[in-house]
mmCIF file of C-alpha atoms in Angstrom:
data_model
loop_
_atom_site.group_PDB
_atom_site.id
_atom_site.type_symbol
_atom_site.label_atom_id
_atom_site.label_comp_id
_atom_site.label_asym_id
_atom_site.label_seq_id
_atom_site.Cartn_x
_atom_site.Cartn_y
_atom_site.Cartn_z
ATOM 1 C CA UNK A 1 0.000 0.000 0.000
ATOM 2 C CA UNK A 2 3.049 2.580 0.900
ATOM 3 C CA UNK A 3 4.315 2.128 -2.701
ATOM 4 C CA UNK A 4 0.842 2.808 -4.362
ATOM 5 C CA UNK A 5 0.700 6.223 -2.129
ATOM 6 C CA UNK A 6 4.389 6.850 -2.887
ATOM 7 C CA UNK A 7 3.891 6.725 -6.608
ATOM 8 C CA UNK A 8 0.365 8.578 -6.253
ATOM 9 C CA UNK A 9 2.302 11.523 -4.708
ATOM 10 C CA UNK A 10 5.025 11.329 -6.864
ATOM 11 C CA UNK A 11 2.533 11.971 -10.025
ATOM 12 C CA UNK A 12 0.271 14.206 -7.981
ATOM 13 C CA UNK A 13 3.846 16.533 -7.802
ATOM 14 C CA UNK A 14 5.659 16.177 -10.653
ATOM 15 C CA UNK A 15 1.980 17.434 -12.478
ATOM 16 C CA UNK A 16 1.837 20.648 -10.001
ATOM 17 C CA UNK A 17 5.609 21.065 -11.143
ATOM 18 C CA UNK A 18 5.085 21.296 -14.967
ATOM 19 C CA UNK A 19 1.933 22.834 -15.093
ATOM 20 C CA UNK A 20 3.657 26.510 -14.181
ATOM 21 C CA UNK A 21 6.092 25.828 -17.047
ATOM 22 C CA UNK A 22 3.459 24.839 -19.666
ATOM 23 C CA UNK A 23 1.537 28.269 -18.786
ATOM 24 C CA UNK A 24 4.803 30.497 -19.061
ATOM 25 C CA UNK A 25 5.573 29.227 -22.398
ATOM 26 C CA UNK A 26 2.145 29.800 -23.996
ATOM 27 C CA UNK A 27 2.572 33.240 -22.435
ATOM 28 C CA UNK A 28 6.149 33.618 -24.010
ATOM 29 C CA UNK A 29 4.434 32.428 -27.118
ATOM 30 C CA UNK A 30 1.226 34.343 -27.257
ATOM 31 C CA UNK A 31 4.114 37.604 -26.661
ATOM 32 C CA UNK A 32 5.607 36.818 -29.109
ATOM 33 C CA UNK A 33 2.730 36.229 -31.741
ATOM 34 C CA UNK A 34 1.679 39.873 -30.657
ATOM 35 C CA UNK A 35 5.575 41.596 -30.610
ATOM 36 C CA UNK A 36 6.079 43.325 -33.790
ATOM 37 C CA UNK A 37 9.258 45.424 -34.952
ATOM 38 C CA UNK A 38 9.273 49.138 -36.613
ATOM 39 C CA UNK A 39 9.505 47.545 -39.656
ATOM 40 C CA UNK A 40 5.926 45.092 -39.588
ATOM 41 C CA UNK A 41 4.376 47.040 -42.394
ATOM 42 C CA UNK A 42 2.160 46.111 -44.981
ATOM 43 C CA UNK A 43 2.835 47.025 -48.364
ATOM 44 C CA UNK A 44 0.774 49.465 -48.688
ATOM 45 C CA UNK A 45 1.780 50.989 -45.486
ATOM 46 C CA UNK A 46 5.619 50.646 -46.529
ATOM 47 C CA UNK A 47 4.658 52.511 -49.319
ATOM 48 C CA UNK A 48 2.510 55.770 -47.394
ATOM 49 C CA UNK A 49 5.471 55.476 -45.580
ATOM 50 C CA UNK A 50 8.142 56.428 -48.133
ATOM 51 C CA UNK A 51 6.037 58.653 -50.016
ATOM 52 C CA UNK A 52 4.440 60.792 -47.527
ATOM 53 C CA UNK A 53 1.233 59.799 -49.346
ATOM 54 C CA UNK A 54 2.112 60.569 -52.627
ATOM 55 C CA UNK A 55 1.281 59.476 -55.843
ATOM 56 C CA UNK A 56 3.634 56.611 -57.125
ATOM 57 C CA UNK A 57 3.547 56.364 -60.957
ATOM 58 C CA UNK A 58 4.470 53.242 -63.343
ATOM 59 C CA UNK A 59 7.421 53.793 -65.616
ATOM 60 C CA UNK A 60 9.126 52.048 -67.415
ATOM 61 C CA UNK A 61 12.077 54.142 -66.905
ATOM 62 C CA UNK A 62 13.076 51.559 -64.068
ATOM 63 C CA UNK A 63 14.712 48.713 -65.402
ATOM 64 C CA UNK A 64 13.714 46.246 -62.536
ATOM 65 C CA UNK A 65 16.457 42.848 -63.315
ATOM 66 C CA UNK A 66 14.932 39.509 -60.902
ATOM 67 C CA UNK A 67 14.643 36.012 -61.466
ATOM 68 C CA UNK A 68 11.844 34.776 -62.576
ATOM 69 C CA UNK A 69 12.602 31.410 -60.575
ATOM 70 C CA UNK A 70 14.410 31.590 -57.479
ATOM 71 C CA UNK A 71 15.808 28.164 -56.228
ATOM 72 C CA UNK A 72 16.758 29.693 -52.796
ATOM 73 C CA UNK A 73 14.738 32.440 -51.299
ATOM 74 C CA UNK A 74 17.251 33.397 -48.970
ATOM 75 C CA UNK A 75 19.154 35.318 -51.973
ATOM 76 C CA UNK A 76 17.766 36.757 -54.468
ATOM 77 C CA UNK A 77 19.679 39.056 -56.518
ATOM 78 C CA UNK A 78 17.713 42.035 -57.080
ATOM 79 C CA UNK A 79 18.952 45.039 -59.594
ATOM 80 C CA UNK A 80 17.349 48.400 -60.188
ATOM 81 C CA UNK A 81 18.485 50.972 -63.045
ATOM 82 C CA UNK A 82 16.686 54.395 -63.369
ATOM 83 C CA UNK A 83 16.959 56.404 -66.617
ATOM 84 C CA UNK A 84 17.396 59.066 -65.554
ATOM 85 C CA UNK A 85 19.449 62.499 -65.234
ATOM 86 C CA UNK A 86 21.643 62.825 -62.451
ATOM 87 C CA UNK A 87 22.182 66.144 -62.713
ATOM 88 C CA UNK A 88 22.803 69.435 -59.327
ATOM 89 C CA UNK A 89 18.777 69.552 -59.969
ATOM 90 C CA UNK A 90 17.319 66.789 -61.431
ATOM 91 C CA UNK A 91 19.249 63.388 -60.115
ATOM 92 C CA UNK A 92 17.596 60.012 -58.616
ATOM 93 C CA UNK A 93 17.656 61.262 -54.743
ATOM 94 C CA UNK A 94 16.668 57.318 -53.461
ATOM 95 C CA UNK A 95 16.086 53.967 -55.033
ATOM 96 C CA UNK A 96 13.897 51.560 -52.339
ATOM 97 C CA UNK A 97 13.202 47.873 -53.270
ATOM 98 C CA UNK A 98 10.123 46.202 -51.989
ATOM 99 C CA UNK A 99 8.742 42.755 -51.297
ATOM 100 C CA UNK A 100 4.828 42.701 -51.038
ATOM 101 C CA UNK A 101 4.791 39.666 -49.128
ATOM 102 C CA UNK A 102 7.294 39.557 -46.773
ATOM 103 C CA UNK A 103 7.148 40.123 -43.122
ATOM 104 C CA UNK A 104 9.339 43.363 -43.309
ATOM 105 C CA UNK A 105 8.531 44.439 -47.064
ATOM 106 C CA UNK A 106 11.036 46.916 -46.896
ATOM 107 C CA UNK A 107 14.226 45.658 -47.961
ATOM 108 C CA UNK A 108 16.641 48.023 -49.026
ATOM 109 C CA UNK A 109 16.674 51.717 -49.202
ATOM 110 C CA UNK A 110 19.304 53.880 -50.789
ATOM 111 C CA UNK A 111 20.210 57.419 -51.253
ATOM 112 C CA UNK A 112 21.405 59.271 -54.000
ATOM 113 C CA UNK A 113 23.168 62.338 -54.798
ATOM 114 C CA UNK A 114 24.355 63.726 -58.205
ATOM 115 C CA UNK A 115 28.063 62.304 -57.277
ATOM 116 C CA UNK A 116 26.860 59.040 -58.188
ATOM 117 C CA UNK A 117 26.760 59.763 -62.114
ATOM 118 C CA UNK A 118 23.529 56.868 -62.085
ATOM 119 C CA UNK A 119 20.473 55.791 -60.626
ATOM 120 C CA UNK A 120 21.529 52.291 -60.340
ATOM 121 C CA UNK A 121 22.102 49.582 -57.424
ATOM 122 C CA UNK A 122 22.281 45.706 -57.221
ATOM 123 C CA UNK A 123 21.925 43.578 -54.007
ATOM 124 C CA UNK A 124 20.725 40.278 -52.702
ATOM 125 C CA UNK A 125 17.143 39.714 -50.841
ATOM 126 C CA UNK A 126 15.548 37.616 -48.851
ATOM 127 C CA UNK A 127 12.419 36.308 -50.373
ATOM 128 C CA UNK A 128 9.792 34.057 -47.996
ATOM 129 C CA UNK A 129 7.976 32.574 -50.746
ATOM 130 C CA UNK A 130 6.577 33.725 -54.161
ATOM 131 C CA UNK A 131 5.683 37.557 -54.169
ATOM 132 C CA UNK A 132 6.440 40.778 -56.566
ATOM 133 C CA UNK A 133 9.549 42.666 -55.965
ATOM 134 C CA UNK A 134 8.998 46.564 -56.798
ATOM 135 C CA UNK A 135 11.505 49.080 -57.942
ATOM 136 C CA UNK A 136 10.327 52.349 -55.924
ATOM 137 C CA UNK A 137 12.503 55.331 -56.891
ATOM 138 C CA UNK A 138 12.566 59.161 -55.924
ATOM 139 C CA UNK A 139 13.377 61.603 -58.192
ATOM 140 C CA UNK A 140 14.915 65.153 -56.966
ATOM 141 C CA UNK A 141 11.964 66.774 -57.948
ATOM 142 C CA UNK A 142 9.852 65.179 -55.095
ATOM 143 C CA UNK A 143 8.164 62.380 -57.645
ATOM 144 C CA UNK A 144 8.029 58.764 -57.223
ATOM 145 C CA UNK A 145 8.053 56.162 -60.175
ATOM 146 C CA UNK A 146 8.095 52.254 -59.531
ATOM 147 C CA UNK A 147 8.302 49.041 -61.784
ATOM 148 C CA UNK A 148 7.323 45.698 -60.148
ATOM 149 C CA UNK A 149 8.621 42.028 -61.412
ATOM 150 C CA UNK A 150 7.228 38.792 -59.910
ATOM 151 C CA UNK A 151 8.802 35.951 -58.493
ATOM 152 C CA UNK A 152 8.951 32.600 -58.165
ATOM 153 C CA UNK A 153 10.468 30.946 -54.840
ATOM 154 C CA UNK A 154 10.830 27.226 -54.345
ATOM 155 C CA UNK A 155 12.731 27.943 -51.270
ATOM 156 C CA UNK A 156 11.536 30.663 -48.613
ATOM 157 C CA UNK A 157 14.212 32.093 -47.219
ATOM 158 C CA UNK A 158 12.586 33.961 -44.180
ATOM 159 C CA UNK A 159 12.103 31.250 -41.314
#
């Protein structure tokens, strides 16, 4: 009978015992599920964000180069050209590439100044799963003109 009660006791406790550290780490995840960083923005917000709420106009004086397929989502080389004049008053003042999909959809932003002689940059992404990749670029004049190429990913490379 003393080892029925000693086992009894022993499940009765080692239940009390784990039961506080199930609850903490559906807390910890439930935090976590709600944290979000400065950079959590929708598209669409990314976008409000960079413009001020300006109009953003196609053009197809952004030559947006992406895969079409991307094996490995984790880099993605991404390159944007701007035809444009980069001229003391009329230059490319910042070239910003977007992901629509991705948890932070702002991936790279660059500034410009005349010195540059061209609107151009090239970099590797991060891509968690098919999504369009947009070309945002603002001119010195206080315009913005995008292009937007989608993507294939068999790979996701976020998480």
């Amino acid at each position: 009978m003393k080892r029925r009660n000693f086992i009894k006791s022993m499940m009765a406790v080692s239940a009390v015992a784990v039961t506080p550290v199930a609850l903490m780490a559906k807390e910890e995840a439930e935090k976590k599920a709600k944290k979000k960083g400065p950079n959590d923005l929708t598209y669409d917000a990314a976008v409000t964000a960079i413009t001020g709420g300006k109009e953003v106009k196609e053009s197809d004086k952004i030559k947006l180069t992406v895969p079409e397929i991307a094996e490995n989502g984790a880099v993605v080389p991404v390159k944007v050209q701007v035809d444009h004049p980069m001229e003391e008053n009329n230059y490319v003042k910042a070239i910003h590439v977007l992901s629509t999909k991705n948890g932070n959809v702002r991936c790279v932003d660059v500034m410009l100044t005349p010195a540059n002689a061209k609107g151009y940059f090239a970099t590797r992404i991060k891509l968690g799963g098919t999504q369009e990749v947009v070309g945002l670029a603002e001119l010195s004049d206080g315009t913005f003109i995008k292009a937007a190429k989608s993507v294939k990913v068999t790979i996701g490379g976020c998480g």
